[in-house]
Amino acid sequence: MAHQIEAPHPDDAALVGRMQLTAWLQTYPNEDAGIDETWIREQRGSAVTAEGIAQWREFIEDVVRRPDLLFCRVVRFRAEIVGVLCGRRNDGVTLGPMYLLNEAQGHGIGSRLMSEFLVWADEAPMHLWVTSYNERAIRFDERHGFKLTGERELWRGKLPNVRMTRDPVPHPKVA
């Protein structure tokens, strides 16, 4: 069975929350940064609580109501959600969150997700934040036209993130 990319349904909120926490546990532990499973569960464990699930449900419902301003796609494999990419229009377009569980990586799924997002974003300038030691994600974003800006932040005083931007790419003029 192939991975399927589609818009999420409000009833997917619990699955998205569980996938988000799992992605964090797979991706972000880093001894040098002092980030371990306990810290991740303190910061992102709410994704699987009633409140976190309600937040995902509300966001998914907002995406349905405002597809011009909000974007979200999930990756389904069998009965599970194994990835998500969301974004929003504000001053330009913000990409994030984007997560793909380890077992779904390396199959071109991330590029398929990004392609759908880039079509939605159209010619707008884009930005995202990515964890500085997530070299695989940085390389992925660079392959899709994003460049490091040198701007840095510590999310919740601990997780080191770097900003990346992508300049607008105009569509070729049709004669």
PDB file of C-alpha atoms in Angstrom:
ATOM      1  CA  MET A   1       0.000   0.000   0.000  1.00  0.00           C
ATOM      2  CA  ALA A   2       1.332   3.443  -0.963  1.00  0.00           C
ATOM      3  CA  HIS A   3       1.554   6.520   1.197  1.00  0.00           C
ATOM      4  CA  GLN A   4      -1.315   8.906   0.472  1.00  0.00           C
ATOM      5  CA  ILE A   5      -1.121  12.670   0.810  1.00  0.00           C
ATOM      6  CA  GLU A   6      -4.405  14.419   1.500  1.00  0.00           C
ATOM      7  CA  ALA A   7      -6.074  17.170   3.453  1.00  0.00           C
ATOM      8  CA  PRO A   8      -6.701  16.145   7.061  1.00  0.00           C
ATOM      9  CA  HIS A   9     -10.175  15.747   8.539  1.00  0.00           C
ATOM     10  CA  PRO A  10     -11.041  17.141  11.985  1.00  0.00           C
ATOM     11  CA  ASP A  11     -11.315  13.548  13.243  1.00  0.00           C
ATOM     12  CA  ASP A  12      -7.595  13.110  12.405  1.00  0.00           C
ATOM     13  CA  ALA A  13      -6.567  15.485  15.199  1.00  0.00           C
ATOM     14  CA  ALA A  14      -5.600  12.723  17.680  1.00  0.00           C
ATOM     15  CA  LEU A  15      -3.579  10.877  15.034  1.00  0.00           C
ATOM     16  CA  VAL A  16      -1.778  14.087  14.034  1.00  0.00           C
ATOM     17  CA  GLY A  17      -1.002  14.884  17.677  1.00  0.00           C
ATOM     18  CA  ARG A  18       0.410  11.400  18.277  1.00  0.00           C
ATOM     19  CA  MET A  19       2.480  11.601  15.095  1.00  0.00           C
ATOM     20  CA  GLN A  20       3.823  15.025  16.106  1.00  0.00           C
ATOM     21  CA  LEU A  21       5.014  13.759  19.487  1.00  0.00           C
ATOM     22  CA  THR A  22       6.548  10.649  17.901  1.00  0.00           C
ATOM     23  CA  ALA A  23       8.356  12.803  15.316  1.00  0.00           C
ATOM     24  CA  TRP A  24       9.800  14.975  18.081  1.00  0.00           C
ATOM     25  CA  LEU A  25      10.962  11.908  20.012  1.00  0.00           C
ATOM     26  CA  GLN A  26      12.614  10.524  16.864  1.00  0.00           C
ATOM     27  CA  THR A  27      14.186  13.784  15.714  1.00  0.00           C
ATOM     28  CA  TYR A  28      15.164  16.106  18.532  1.00  0.00           C
ATOM     29  CA  PRO A  29      16.986  14.289  21.347  1.00  0.00           C
ATOM     30  CA  ASN A  30      20.447  15.844  21.507  1.00  0.00           C
ATOM     31  CA  GLU A  31      22.811  15.450  24.411  1.00  0.00           C
ATOM     32  CA  ASP A  32      24.856  18.561  23.516  1.00  0.00           C
ATOM     33  CA  ALA A  33      21.714  20.725  23.546  1.00  0.00           C
ATOM     34  CA  GLY A  34      20.450  19.076  26.734  1.00  0.00           C
ATOM     35  CA  ILE A  35      17.341  17.835  24.975  1.00  0.00           C
ATOM     36  CA  ASP A  36      16.140  14.415  26.074  1.00  0.00           C
ATOM     37  CA  GLU A  37      12.889  12.479  26.081  1.00  0.00           C
ATOM     38  CA  THR A  38      11.780  14.066  29.363  1.00  0.00           C
ATOM     39  CA  TRP A  39      12.231  17.619  28.010  1.00  0.00           C
ATOM     40  CA  ILE A  40      10.449  16.725  24.760  1.00  0.00           C
ATOM     41  CA  ARG A  41       7.508  15.216  26.633  1.00  0.00           C
ATOM     42  CA  GLU A  42       7.344  18.343  28.848  1.00  0.00           C
ATOM     43  CA  GLN A  43       7.320  20.636  25.802  1.00  0.00           C
ATOM     44  CA  ARG A  44       5.320  18.583  23.279  1.00  0.00           C
ATOM     45  CA  GLY A  45       3.506  15.940  25.312  1.00  0.00           C
ATOM     46  CA  SER A  46       0.440  18.164  25.249  1.00  0.00           C
ATOM     47  CA  ALA A  47      -0.014  17.189  21.573  1.00  0.00           C
ATOM     48  CA  VAL A  48      -1.621  13.943  22.759  1.00  0.00           C
ATOM     49  CA  THR A  49      -3.767  15.458  25.534  1.00  0.00           C
ATOM     50  CA  ALA A  50      -7.390  16.488  25.118  1.00  0.00           C
ATOM     51  CA  GLU A  51      -6.282  20.134  24.890  1.00  0.00           C
ATOM     52  CA  GLY A  52      -3.615  19.425  22.253  1.00  0.00           C
ATOM     53  CA  ILE A  53      -6.005  17.326  20.197  1.00  0.00           C
ATOM     54  CA  ALA A  54      -8.606  20.107  20.415  1.00  0.00           C
ATOM     55  CA  GLN A  55      -6.002  22.591  19.115  1.00  0.00           C
ATOM     56  CA  TRP A  56      -5.204  20.359  16.135  1.00  0.00           C
ATOM     57  CA  ARG A  57      -8.938  19.887  15.467  1.00  0.00           C
ATOM     58  CA  GLU A  58      -9.505  23.649  15.555  1.00  0.00           C
ATOM     59  CA  PHE A  59      -6.575  24.269  13.204  1.00  0.00           C
ATOM     60  CA  ILE A  60      -7.795  21.605  10.750  1.00  0.00           C
ATOM     61  CA  GLU A  61     -11.288  23.120  10.818  1.00  0.00           C
ATOM     62  CA  ASP A  62      -9.753  26.568  10.168  1.00  0.00           C
ATOM     63  CA  VAL A  63      -7.863  25.139   7.179  1.00  0.00           C
ATOM     64  CA  VAL A  64     -11.173  23.938   5.717  1.00  0.00           C
ATOM     65  CA  ARG A  65     -12.765  27.372   6.267  1.00  0.00           C
ATOM     66  CA  ARG A  66      -9.770  29.425   5.043  1.00  0.00           C
ATOM     67  CA  PRO A  67      -7.814  27.482   2.406  1.00  0.00           C
ATOM     68  CA  ASP A  68      -6.514  30.743   0.938  1.00  0.00           C
ATOM     69  CA  LEU A  69      -4.727  31.551   4.234  1.00  0.00           C
ATOM     70  CA  LEU A  70      -4.004  28.121   5.747  1.00  0.00           C
ATOM     71  CA  PHE A  71      -2.543  24.915   4.312  1.00  0.00           C
ATOM     72  CA  CYS A  72      -2.297  21.429   5.766  1.00  0.00           C
ATOM     73  CA  ARG A  73      -1.676  17.993   4.305  1.00  0.00           C
ATOM     74  CA  VAL A  74      -1.162  14.684   6.066  1.00  0.00           C
ATOM     75  CA  VAL A  75       0.540  11.519   4.906  1.00  0.00           C
ATOM     76  CA  ARG A  76      -1.455   8.360   5.503  1.00  0.00           C
ATOM     77  CA  PHE A  77      -0.038   4.867   5.554  1.00  0.00           C
ATOM     78  CA  ARG A  78      -2.554   2.156   6.372  1.00  0.00           C
ATOM     79  CA  ALA A  79      -4.557   3.459   9.344  1.00  0.00           C
ATOM     80  CA  GLU A  80      -1.858   5.827  10.609  1.00  0.00           C
ATOM     81  CA  ILE A  81      -0.733   9.358   9.873  1.00  0.00           C
ATOM     82  CA  VAL A  82       3.033   9.333   9.334  1.00  0.00           C
ATOM     83  CA  GLY A  83       3.593  12.917   8.228  1.00  0.00           C
ATOM     84  CA  VAL A  84       2.196  16.427   8.095  1.00  0.00           C
ATOM     85  CA  LEU A  85       3.031  19.731   6.450  1.00  0.00           C
ATOM     86  CA  CYS A  86       1.182  22.924   7.333  1.00  0.00           C
ATOM     87  CA  GLY A  87       1.616  26.573   6.505  1.00  0.00           C
ATOM     88  CA  ARG A  88      -0.020  29.955   6.656  1.00  0.00           C
ATOM     89  CA  ARG A  89      -0.096  33.213   4.748  1.00  0.00           C
ATOM     90  CA  ASN A  90       0.803  36.333   6.665  1.00  0.00           C
ATOM     91  CA  ASP A  91       3.615  38.670   5.567  1.00  0.00           C
ATOM     92  CA  GLY A  92       4.633  36.113   2.977  1.00  0.00           C
ATOM     93  CA  VAL A  93       4.170  32.431   3.714  1.00  0.00           C
ATOM     94  CA  THR A  94       5.302  30.547   6.800  1.00  0.00           C
ATOM     95  CA  LEU A  95       6.054  26.844   6.369  1.00  0.00           C
ATOM     96  CA  GLY A  96       5.565  24.700   9.417  1.00  0.00           C
ATOM     97  CA  PRO A  97       5.142  22.453  11.050  1.00  0.00           C
ATOM     98  CA  MET A  98       6.537  19.759   8.781  1.00  0.00           C
ATOM     99  CA  TYR A  99       7.158  16.288  10.202  1.00  0.00           C
ATOM    100  CA  LEU A 100       7.721  12.924   8.597  1.00  0.00           C
ATOM    101  CA  LEU A 101       8.254   9.854  10.773  1.00  0.00           C
ATOM    102  CA  ASN A 102      11.505   7.959  10.213  1.00  0.00           C
ATOM    103  CA  GLU A 103       9.786   5.031   8.524  1.00  0.00           C
ATOM    104  CA  ALA A 104       8.263   7.373   5.910  1.00  0.00           C
ATOM    105  CA  GLN A 105      11.525   9.149   5.041  1.00  0.00           C
ATOM    106  CA  GLY A 106      13.626   8.332   2.011  1.00  0.00           C
ATOM    107  CA  HIS A 107      10.686   7.509  -0.296  1.00  0.00           C
ATOM    108  CA  GLY A 108      10.137  10.925  -1.911  1.00  0.00           C
ATOM    109  CA  ILE A 109       7.133  11.671   0.285  1.00  0.00           C
ATOM    110  CA  GLY A 110       8.646  14.837   1.744  1.00  0.00           C
ATOM    111  CA  SER A 111       9.279  16.188  -1.749  1.00  0.00           C
ATOM    112  CA  ARG A 112       5.701  15.366  -2.764  1.00  0.00           C
ATOM    113  CA  LEU A 113       4.429  17.226   0.317  1.00  0.00           C
ATOM    114  CA  MET A 114       6.708  20.189  -0.411  1.00  0.00           C
ATOM    115  CA  SER A 115       5.560  20.301  -4.044  1.00  0.00           C
ATOM    116  CA  GLU A 116       1.926  20.596  -2.960  1.00  0.00           C
ATOM    117  CA  PHE A 117       2.867  23.310  -0.483  1.00  0.00           C
ATOM    118  CA  LEU A 118       4.860  25.282  -3.063  1.00  0.00           C
ATOM    119  CA  VAL A 119       1.914  25.204  -5.493  1.00  0.00           C
ATOM    120  CA  TRP A 120      -0.341  26.552  -2.718  1.00  0.00           C
ATOM    121  CA  ALA A 121       2.221  29.210  -1.694  1.00  0.00           C
ATOM    122  CA  ASP A 122       2.429  30.362  -5.317  1.00  0.00           C
ATOM    123  CA  GLU A 123       4.885  33.234  -5.856  1.00  0.00           C
ATOM    124  CA  ALA A 124       4.993  34.449  -2.233  1.00  0.00           C
ATOM    125  CA  PRO A 125       8.255  34.776  -0.316  1.00  0.00           C
ATOM    126  CA  MET A 126       8.513  32.004   2.288  1.00  0.00           C
ATOM    127  CA  HIS A 127      10.276  31.338   5.551  1.00  0.00           C
ATOM    128  CA  LEU A 128      10.628  28.571   8.102  1.00  0.00           C
ATOM    129  CA  TRP A 129      12.528  27.700  11.248  1.00  0.00           C
ATOM    130  CA  VAL A 130      14.467  24.440  11.450  1.00  0.00           C
ATOM    131  CA  THR A 131      16.489  22.954  14.297  1.00  0.00           C
ATOM    132  CA  SER A 132      20.149  23.725  13.690  1.00  0.00           C
ATOM    133  CA  TYR A 133      21.352  20.149  14.279  1.00  0.00           C
ATOM    134  CA  ASN A 134      18.661  18.635  12.028  1.00  0.00           C
ATOM    135  CA  GLU A 135      21.060  18.508   9.084  1.00  0.00           C
ATOM    136  CA  ARG A 136      18.828  16.198   7.056  1.00  0.00           C
ATOM    137  CA  ALA A 137      15.962  18.718   7.216  1.00  0.00           C
ATOM    138  CA  ILE A 138      18.274  21.614   6.354  1.00  0.00           C
ATOM    139  CA  ARG A 139      19.574  19.767   3.267  1.00  0.00           C
ATOM    140  CA  PHE A 140      15.986  18.910   2.283  1.00  0.00           C
ATOM    141  CA  ASP A 141      14.910  22.557   2.598  1.00  0.00           C
ATOM    142  CA  GLU A 142      17.960  23.710   0.614  1.00  0.00           C
ATOM    143  CA  ARG A 143      17.080  21.274  -2.197  1.00  0.00           C
ATOM    144  CA  HIS A 144      13.692  22.995  -2.337  1.00  0.00           C
ATOM    145  CA  GLY A 145      15.130  26.490  -2.680  1.00  0.00           C
ATOM    146  CA  PHE A 146      15.395  27.633   0.945  1.00  0.00           C
ATOM    147  CA  LYS A 147      18.554  29.389   2.147  1.00  0.00           C
ATOM    148  CA  LEU A 148      19.910  29.896   5.653  1.00  0.00           C
ATOM    149  CA  THR A 149      19.681  33.530   6.753  1.00  0.00           C
ATOM    150  CA  GLY A 150      22.046  33.388   9.739  1.00  0.00           C
ATOM    151  CA  GLU A 151      19.184  34.322  12.076  1.00  0.00           C
ATOM    152  CA  ARG A 152      18.968  32.061  15.139  1.00  0.00           C
ATOM    153  CA  GLU A 153      16.609  31.511  18.063  1.00  0.00           C
ATOM    154  CA  LEU A 154      16.399  29.239  21.074  1.00  0.00           C
ATOM    155  CA  TRP A 155      12.884  27.786  21.180  1.00  0.00           C
ATOM    156  CA  ARG A 156      11.747  27.720  24.800  1.00  0.00           C
ATOM    157  CA  GLY A 157      15.277  28.680  25.794  1.00  0.00           C
ATOM    158  CA  LYS A 158      16.796  25.403  24.648  1.00  0.00           C
ATOM    159  CA  LEU A 159      16.080  24.105  21.123  1.00  0.00           C
ATOM    160  CA  PRO A 160      18.484  25.865  18.697  1.00  0.00           C
ATOM    161  CA  ASN A 161      16.699  26.892  15.510  1.00  0.00           C
ATOM    162  CA  VAL A 162      17.863  28.666  12.378  1.00  0.00           C
ATOM    163  CA  ARG A 163      15.742  30.625   9.927  1.00  0.00           C
ATOM    164  CA  MET A 164      15.558  29.793   6.251  1.00  0.00           C
ATOM    165  CA  THR A 165      13.888  31.777   3.479  1.00  0.00           C
ATOM    166  CA  ARG A 166      12.877  31.142  -0.097  1.00  0.00           C
ATOM    167  CA  ASP A 167      12.575  34.005  -2.544  1.00  0.00           C
ATOM    168  CA  PRO A 168       9.490  34.240  -4.726  1.00  0.00           C
ATOM    169  CA  VAL A 169       9.726  32.172  -7.876  1.00  0.00           C
ATOM    170  CA  PRO A 170       7.640  33.797 -10.621  1.00  0.00           C
ATOM    171  CA  HIS A 171       5.701  31.581 -12.958  1.00  0.00           C
ATOM    172  CA  PRO A 172       6.761  31.658 -16.597  1.00  0.00           C
ATOM    173  CA  LYS A 173       4.621  33.996 -18.643  1.00  0.00           C
ATOM    174  CA  VAL A 174       2.290  32.208 -21.044  1.00  0.00           C
ATOM    175  CA  ALA A 175       1.963  33.900 -24.433  1.00  0.00           C
TER     176      ALA A 175
END
